[in-house]
Tab-separated table of C-alpha atoms in Angstrom:
chain	number	residue	atom	x	y	z
A	203	UNK	CA	44.780	-55.045	19.704
A	204	UNK	CA	42.598	-53.448	22.030
A	205	UNK	CA	40.626	-54.269	25.086
A	206	UNK	CA	43.872	-54.715	27.853
A	207	UNK	CA	42.212	-51.845	29.895
A	208	UNK	CA	39.395	-51.719	32.563
A	209	UNK	CA	38.270	-49.225	34.623
A	210	UNK	CA	37.555	-45.135	33.819
A	211	UNK	CA	39.143	-43.043	36.591
A	212	UNK	CA	41.150	-46.195	38.096
A	213	UNK	CA	42.322	-47.743	35.033
A	214	UNK	CA	44.582	-50.671	34.843
A	215	UNK	CA	46.436	-51.670	31.584
A	216	UNK	CA	48.109	-54.822	31.349
A	217	UNK	CA	50.586	-56.000	28.619
A	218	UNK	CA	53.012	-59.470	28.066
A	219	UNK	CA	52.620	-63.199	26.979
A	220	UNK	CA	53.156	-66.090	28.750
A	221	UNK	CA	56.233	-66.837	27.529
A	222	UNK	CA	57.869	-63.509	26.339
A	223	UNK	CA	60.354	-61.318	28.489
A	224	UNK	CA	58.169	-59.818	30.610
A	225	UNK	CA	54.677	-59.173	32.126
A	226	UNK	CA	53.418	-56.008	33.003
A	227	UNK	CA	50.754	-53.253	33.765
A	228	UNK	CA	50.584	-49.766	33.973
A	229	UNK	CA	47.621	-48.247	36.596
A	230	UNK	CA	46.284	-45.061	36.451
A	231	UNK	CA	44.043	-42.690	38.769
A	232	UNK	CA	45.543	-43.964	41.818
A	233	UNK	CA	45.226	-41.202	44.298
A	234	UNK	CA	48.294	-39.542	45.791
A	235	UNK	CA	49.885	-40.145	49.508
A	236	UNK	CA	49.031	-43.659	49.379
A	237	UNK	CA	51.765	-45.337	51.447
A	238	UNK	CA	52.651	-48.859	49.458
A	239	UNK	CA	55.798	-51.057	49.996
A	240	UNK	CA	56.954	-53.454	47.715
A	241	UNK	CA	55.643	-56.219	50.459
A	242	UNK	CA	52.138	-55.282	49.721
A	243	UNK	CA	52.007	-56.020	46.288
A	244	UNK	CA	54.451	-59.234	46.415
A	245	UNK	CA	52.152	-61.133	49.278
A	246	UNK	CA	49.385	-60.666	47.109
A	247	UNK	CA	51.559	-62.196	43.891
A	248	UNK	CA	52.942	-64.874	46.620
A	249	UNK	CA	49.408	-66.089	46.855
A	250	UNK	CA	48.499	-66.533	43.340
A	251	UNK	CA	51.927	-67.464	42.125
A	252	UNK	CA	52.519	-71.188	40.549
A	253	UNK	CA	54.738	-74.083	42.053
A	254	UNK	CA	53.637	-73.582	45.545
A	255	UNK	CA	52.268	-76.893	45.885
A	256	UNK	CA	51.723	-80.345	44.452
A	257	UNK	CA	48.152	-79.234	43.458
A	258	UNK	CA	49.211	-76.423	40.938
A	259	UNK	CA	51.303	-76.185	37.614
A	260	UNK	CA	54.973	-76.981	38.770
A	261	UNK	CA	56.229	-73.926	36.337
A	262	UNK	CA	58.157	-71.752	39.285
A	263	UNK	CA	57.890	-68.531	38.712
A	264	UNK	CA	59.025	-66.077	41.621
A	265	UNK	CA	56.929	-63.452	40.686
A	266	UNK	CA	59.204	-60.844	41.827
A	267	UNK	CA	57.686	-57.608	41.231
A	268	UNK	CA	59.538	-54.280	40.152
A	269	UNK	CA	57.876	-50.885	40.479
A	270	UNK	CA	59.242	-48.691	37.631
A	271	UNK	CA	57.498	-45.460	38.438
A	272	UNK	CA	54.382	-43.486	40.276
A	273	UNK	CA	55.487	-44.492	43.845
A	274	UNK	CA	58.106	-42.309	45.233
A	275	UNK	CA	59.761	-43.028	48.859
A	276	UNK	CA	56.809	-45.844	49.655
A	277	UNK	CA	54.405	-43.162	48.403
A	278	UNK	CA	52.188	-42.995	45.530
A	279	UNK	CA	52.866	-39.614	43.409
A	280	UNK	CA	49.278	-39.619	41.661
A	281	UNK	CA	51.424	-39.846	38.649
A	282	UNK	CA	51.140	-43.424	36.577
A	283	UNK	CA	52.330	-46.672	38.377
A	284	UNK	CA	54.273	-49.008	36.472
A	285	UNK	CA	54.831	-52.736	37.340
A	286	UNK	CA	57.116	-55.259	35.661
A	287	UNK	CA	57.436	-59.027	36.631
A	288	UNK	CA	60.470	-60.726	34.205
A	289	UNK	CA	59.248	-64.622	33.596
A	290	UNK	CA	62.225	-66.585	34.611
A	291	UNK	CA	60.807	-70.030	34.222
A	292	UNK	CA	59.826	-70.756	30.108
A	293	UNK	CA	59.804	-73.815	28.726
A	294	UNK	CA	58.811	-73.069	25.055
A	295	UNK	CA	60.142	-76.155	23.882
A	296	UNK	CA	57.190	-78.045	25.683
A	297	UNK	CA	54.986	-76.223	22.833
A	298	UNK	CA	57.114	-77.110	19.863
A	299	UNK	CA	54.841	-79.819	18.935
A	300	UNK	CA	51.434	-77.462	19.010
A	301	UNK	CA	53.064	-74.940	16.868
A	302	UNK	CA	50.775	-75.662	14.109
A	303	UNK	CA	47.642	-77.325	16.159
A	304	UNK	CA	44.775	-75.661	17.321
A	305	UNK	CA	43.997	-77.129	21.161
A	306	UNK	CA	40.492	-78.192	21.875
A	307	UNK	CA	39.078	-75.729	24.764
A	308	UNK	CA	41.731	-73.073	24.157
A	309	UNK	CA	42.273	-69.762	22.205
A	310	UNK	CA	44.475	-70.864	19.654
A	311	UNK	CA	41.715	-71.340	16.822
A	312	UNK	CA	40.104	-67.806	17.429
A	313	UNK	CA	43.243	-66.003	17.937
A	314	UNK	CA	44.649	-67.335	14.365
A	315	UNK	CA	41.440	-66.860	13.045
A	316	UNK	CA	41.200	-63.173	14.306
A	317	UNK	CA	44.763	-61.822	14.020
A	318	UNK	CA	46.245	-64.270	11.287
A	319	UNK	CA	49.157	-65.065	13.654
A	320	UNK	CA	49.618	-65.900	17.761
A	321	UNK	CA	52.640	-67.141	20.258
A	322	UNK	CA	51.828	-70.364	20.898
A	323	UNK	CA	53.972	-70.790	23.463
A	324	UNK	CA	51.811	-71.425	26.540
A	325	UNK	CA	49.169	-69.487	24.940
A	326	UNK	CA	50.910	-66.398	24.670
A	327	UNK	CA	48.553	-63.238	25.770
A	328	UNK	CA	45.622	-65.801	26.685
A	329	UNK	CA	47.971	-67.235	29.197
A	330	UNK	CA	46.338	-67.197	32.649
A	331	UNK	CA	49.893	-65.879	33.294
A	332	UNK	CA	48.800	-62.288	32.509
A	333	UNK	CA	46.506	-62.513	35.910
A	334	UNK	CA	49.648	-61.722	38.093
A	335	UNK	CA	49.810	-58.339	36.826
A	336	UNK	CA	45.825	-58.098	37.552
A	337	UNK	CA	47.056	-59.180	41.511
A	338	UNK	CA	49.446	-56.584	41.408
A	339	UNK	CA	47.102	-53.941	40.711
A	340	UNK	CA	44.646	-54.976	42.671
A	341	UNK	CA	47.069	-55.315	46.163
A	342	UNK	CA	47.047	-51.118	45.374
A	343	UNK	CA	43.422	-50.822	45.170
A	344	UNK	CA	42.849	-53.619	48.156
A	345	UNK	CA	45.354	-51.406	50.450
A	346	UNK	CA	43.526	-47.806	49.582
A	347	UNK	CA	39.940	-49.180	50.006
A	348	UNK	CA	40.810	-50.845	53.320
A	349	UNK	CA	42.902	-48.118	54.345
A	350	UNK	CA	40.397	-44.995	53.729
A	351	UNK	CA	36.717	-47.183	53.410
A	352	UNK	CA	37.492	-50.138	55.823
A	353	UNK	CA	36.254	-52.454	52.586
A	354	UNK	CA	37.735	-55.990	53.176
A	355	UNK	CA	37.498	-58.202	50.000
A	356	UNK	CA	38.256	-62.032	50.757
A	357	UNK	CA	37.349	-64.920	48.227
A	358	UNK	CA	37.764	-68.725	49.058
A	359	UNK	CA	36.804	-72.254	47.342
A	360	UNK	CA	32.992	-72.984	47.461
A	361	UNK	CA	33.070	-76.014	45.279
A	362	UNK	CA	35.494	-78.024	43.415
A	363	UNK	CA	33.922	-80.895	41.491
A	364	UNK	CA	30.906	-82.157	43.171
A	365	UNK	CA	32.607	-81.338	46.752
A	366	UNK	CA	31.058	-77.979	48.773
A	367	UNK	CA	32.956	-76.354	50.902
A	368	UNK	CA	30.892	-74.031	53.624
A	369	UNK	CA	32.212	-71.084	54.704
A	370	UNK	CA	33.087	-71.961	58.354
A	371	UNK	CA	36.341	-70.079	59.004
A	372	UNK	CA	37.953	-67.218	57.011
A	373	UNK	CA	41.241	-67.510	59.265
A	374	UNK	CA	41.186	-71.201	57.687
A	375	UNK	CA	41.160	-70.076	54.036
A	376	UNK	CA	45.720	-69.179	53.886
A	377	UNK	CA	45.953	-72.272	55.992
A	378	UNK	CA	45.396	-74.533	53.539
A	379	UNK	CA	46.857	-75.333	49.146
A	380	UNK	CA	43.032	-74.691	48.129
A	381	UNK	CA	41.957	-71.129	50.042
A	382	UNK	CA	39.231	-73.610	51.389
A	383	UNK	CA	37.185	-72.435	54.253
A	384	UNK	CA	36.290	-75.595	55.547
A	385	UNK	CA	39.432	-77.863	56.885
A	386	UNK	CA	36.805	-80.815	57.195
A	387	UNK	CA	36.932	-80.726	53.269
A	388	UNK	CA	40.789	-80.676	52.991
A	389	UNK	CA	41.113	-84.702	52.984
A	390	UNK	CA	38.188	-85.078	50.410
A	391	UNK	CA	39.893	-82.375	47.663
A	392	UNK	CA	43.022	-84.044	47.941
A	393	UNK	CA	41.921	-86.901	47.322
A	394	UNK	CA	39.767	-85.520	44.100
A	395	UNK	CA	43.363	-83.923	42.785
A	396	UNK	CA	44.965	-86.668	43.409
A	397	UNK	CA	42.622	-88.811	41.637
A	398	UNK	CA	42.113	-86.610	38.427
A	399	UNK	CA	46.056	-85.787	38.108
A	400	UNK	CA	46.680	-89.579	37.928
A	401	UNK	CA	44.297	-90.128	34.881
A	402	UNK	CA	45.830	-87.302	33.372
A	403	UNK	CA	42.646	-84.937	33.510
A	404	UNK	CA	41.320	-81.840	35.429
A	405	UNK	CA	38.027	-80.453	37.210
A	406	UNK	CA	36.289	-77.239	37.606
A	407	UNK	CA	35.840	-75.116	40.598
A	408	UNK	CA	33.499	-72.204	41.996
A	409	UNK	CA	34.891	-69.470	43.914
A	410	UNK	CA	32.933	-66.871	45.724
A	411	UNK	CA	34.088	-63.842	46.909
A	412	UNK	CA	32.460	-61.348	49.294
A	413	UNK	CA	33.060	-57.655	49.512
A	414	UNK	CA	32.460	-56.480	53.128
A	415	UNK	CA	31.398	-52.690	54.263
A	416	UNK	CA	30.857	-51.239	50.884
A	417	UNK	CA	29.075	-47.815	51.182
A	418	UNK	CA	25.628	-47.064	49.723
A	419	UNK	CA	26.026	-45.772	46.299
A	420	UNK	CA	28.537	-47.436	44.034
A	421	UNK	CA	27.483	-48.374	40.688
A	422	UNK	CA	26.336	-46.118	37.462
A	423	UNK	CA	22.810	-46.989	35.868
A	424	UNK	CA	22.302	-47.864	32.892
A	425	UNK	CA	25.038	-49.438	31.354
A	426	UNK	CA	27.898	-49.320	34.085
A	427	UNK	CA	25.667	-50.611	37.001
A	428	UNK	CA	27.921	-52.233	39.405
A	429	UNK	CA	26.731	-55.617	38.780
A	430	UNK	CA	27.464	-55.268	35.426
A	431	UNK	CA	30.561	-54.104	35.627
A	432	UNK	CA	31.568	-56.695	38.131
A	433	UNK	CA	30.318	-59.397	35.854
A	434	UNK	CA	32.613	-57.719	33.054
A	435	UNK	CA	35.700	-57.986	35.301
A	436	UNK	CA	35.145	-61.477	36.540
A	437	UNK	CA	34.273	-62.719	32.930
A	438	UNK	CA	37.765	-61.170	31.601
A	439	UNK	CA	39.711	-63.821	33.716
A	440	UNK	CA	40.603	-67.056	32.015
A	441	UNK	CA	38.432	-69.783	32.383
A	442	UNK	CA	35.416	-68.179	33.491
A	443	UNK	CA	32.199	-69.529	32.644
A	444	UNK	CA	29.970	-67.705	34.553
A	445	UNK	CA	29.105	-65.489	37.003
A	446	UNK	CA	26.654	-64.940	40.013
A	447	UNK	CA	25.696	-62.213	42.166
A	448	UNK	CA	23.773	-62.500	44.991
A	449	UNK	CA	21.295	-65.744	44.525
A	450	UNK	CA	22.425	-65.535	40.938
A	451	UNK	CA	21.172	-68.556	38.932
A	452	UNK	CA	18.893	-69.840	42.118
A	453	UNK	CA	16.273	-67.146	41.267
A	454	UNK	CA	15.011	-69.060	38.648
A	455	UNK	CA	12.550	-71.578	40.682
A	456	UNK	CA	11.651	-69.315	43.397
A	457	UNK	CA	8.769	-66.736	43.740
A	458	UNK	CA	8.782	-62.676	44.410
A	459	UNK	CA	8.039	-63.011	47.632
A	460	UNK	CA	10.690	-65.582	48.333
A	461	UNK	CA	13.056	-63.474	46.650
A	462	UNK	CA	12.828	-60.003	47.530
A	463	UNK	CA	14.723	-58.554	50.317
A	464	UNK	CA	12.478	-56.901	52.586
A	465	UNK	CA	13.101	-53.991	54.640
A	466	UNK	CA	12.016	-52.846	58.227
A	467	UNK	CA	12.713	-48.830	59.952
A	468	UNK	CA	14.796	-50.853	62.864
A	469	UNK	CA	16.704	-53.428	61.033
A	470	UNK	CA	17.275	-52.411	57.620
A	471	UNK	CA	17.377	-55.590	55.247
A	472	UNK	CA	16.510	-58.453	56.362
A	473	UNK	CA	18.092	-60.578	53.811
A	474	UNK	CA	20.873	-60.224	51.068
A	475	UNK	CA	19.452	-62.231	47.871
A	476	UNK	CA	20.209	-59.487	45.948
A	477	UNK	CA	23.881	-59.678	46.651
A	478	UNK	CA	24.249	-56.154	47.878
A	479	UNK	CA	23.549	-54.467	44.710
A	480	UNK	CA	19.887	-52.956	43.961
A	481	UNK	CA	19.447	-51.319	40.651
A	482	UNK	CA	22.657	-51.186	40.061
A	483	UNK	CA	23.951	-49.516	42.740
A	484	UNK	CA	25.588	-50.629	46.257
A	485	UNK	CA	22.764	-50.901	49.133
A	486	UNK	CA	25.672	-51.367	51.986
A	487	UNK	CA	25.156	-54.790	52.040
A	488	UNK	CA	28.092	-57.348	51.928
A	489	UNK	CA	28.536	-57.750	47.909
A	490	UNK	CA	28.297	-61.593	47.328
A	491	UNK	CA	29.841	-63.128	43.677
A	492	UNK	CA	30.248	-66.301	42.737
A	493	UNK	CA	32.798	-67.705	39.652
A	494	UNK	CA	32.723	-70.886	37.753
A	495	UNK	CA	36.069	-71.635	35.951
A	496	UNK	CA	35.974	-74.341	33.924
A	497	UNK	CA	38.230	-77.404	33.814
A	498	UNK	CA	41.471	-76.641	31.922
A	499	UNK	CA	42.047	-78.033	28.814
A	500	UNK	CA	45.153	-78.476	28.810
A	501	UNK	CA	45.558	-82.557	29.815
A	502	UNK	CA	47.115	-85.679	28.481
A	503	UNK	CA	43.798	-87.188	27.595
A	504	UNK	CA	43.983	-87.515	23.935
A	505	UNK	CA	41.062	-85.144	22.134
A	506	UNK	CA	39.915	-84.553	18.311
A	507	UNK	CA	41.129	-81.130	17.136
A	508	UNK	CA	42.298	-79.863	14.015
A	509	UNK	CA	45.653	-78.376	12.747
A	510	UNK	CA	46.425	-75.402	10.054
A	511	UNK	CA	45.760	-77.088	7.381
A	512	UNK	CA	42.049	-77.958	8.474
A	513	UNK	CA	43.268	-81.952	8.666
A	514	UNK	CA	41.595	-83.900	11.721
A	515	UNK	CA	44.031	-85.089	14.240
A	516	UNK	CA	44.591	-86.284	17.620
A	517	UNK	CA	45.522	-83.901	20.452
A	518	UNK	CA	47.384	-84.628	23.691
A	519	UNK	CA	48.740	-81.154	25.365
A	520	UNK	CA	52.164	-81.827	27.328
A	521	UNK	CA	53.805	-79.181	29.857
A	522	UNK	CA	53.114	-78.145	33.086
A	523	UNK	CA	49.068	-77.337	34.043
A	524	UNK	CA	46.774	-77.125	36.800
A	525	UNK	CA	44.606	-79.663	37.471
A	526	UNK	CA	42.632	-77.416	38.662
A	527	UNK	CA	42.514	-73.405	37.668
A	528	UNK	CA	39.846	-72.739	40.217
A	529	UNK	CA	42.581	-73.238	43.421
A	530	UNK	CA	45.152	-70.150	42.224
A	531	UNK	CA	41.746	-68.138	41.260
A	532	UNK	CA	40.667	-66.693	44.476
A	533	UNK	CA	43.678	-63.748	44.348
A	534	UNK	CA	42.657	-63.188	41.265
A	535	UNK	CA	39.062	-62.558	41.921
A	536	UNK	CA	40.005	-60.504	44.988
A	537	UNK	CA	42.082	-58.708	42.980
A	538	UNK	CA	39.271	-57.934	40.144
A	539	UNK	CA	36.644	-56.780	42.833
A	540	UNK	CA	39.365	-54.176	44.367
A	541	UNK	CA	39.791	-52.929	40.937
A	542	UNK	CA	36.005	-52.273	39.920
A	543	UNK	CA	35.193	-51.147	43.512
A	544	UNK	CA	38.100	-48.720	43.410
A	545	UNK	CA	37.104	-47.459	40.093
A	546	UNK	CA	33.776	-47.149	41.203
A	547	UNK	CA	34.518	-45.208	44.701
A	548	UNK	CA	36.677	-42.654	42.850
A	549	UNK	CA	33.536	-42.198	40.083
A	550	UNK	CA	31.124	-41.342	43.169
A	551	UNK	CA	33.887	-38.995	44.820
A	552	UNK	CA	33.855	-37.404	41.619
A	553	UNK	CA	30.223	-37.070	41.071
A	554	UNK	CA	28.648	-36.428	43.917
A	555	UNK	CA	31.407	-34.794	45.607
A	556	UNK	CA	31.447	-37.199	48.764
A	557	UNK	CA	34.236	-38.251	50.469
């Protein structure tokens, strides 16, 4: 099974299944000399881990990170960094009834048809559990980027269902269970999720990620444009169905005179409708990315499906699932952005011989 790695210089390879013994990753390309404490990684994992509130899946994984290699006396050595997390709260029995069933909206059918075999326990490799290792790798990238370039990556819930959240305060994001920057919307979101859960249904969400202090020049035309690599990284996250950079799909009904980012010699760019990337190369402005997460298909409401014998059946998914996967997605989108920017920083330094 290929496709488990991302990046050319800063390369992250993940492994493991949702209900297997462990999940892990190998990180290549981290420069030597970076101070990394276990807490740097654990703090990011704690932001993502399940079972912390009534609004997310009640699978209670502690996600305790173990560093296997590449970090000696809390300093990166320049060699491969190995990280691993033990799975401790699997309930594989929750999935025995769907062993020969293809759940609508899940990867059951496509995995089976492609490989002729699948791990039906929690979705196996297709499970969002895999994203914990992206967050772990992203923690290392985030620290390097902030320490050496002052780059800050912040994500937040910008919409859930029809509720839109204004960016009123980054400080508010870590104070609630929704990564919402608008405290006036918290009660409304709480009510929505309670209603959704009571019905046994789920809801989608939009996550906005902003990257600040990005140097000019990241991105490599033609096929490795920075926006293309960002889209690739975000679309690799489970449940993501759409990516927008800058104005995104709203450009469809705009005129060229309205959309283009004009410049002056005294002020530079007068707007940021392109989201910090022009011609596939960062222009020094904030990079702004929107990610659309679909509602999880693991719900109690019956749905039409088929089994391995191609017989029509009714499917009801049991187990512990998120009523909105977007709630826990902020640390994941931040991590993927950090991995991409880290890779392109190192590629920029290697090609252009700049610090």
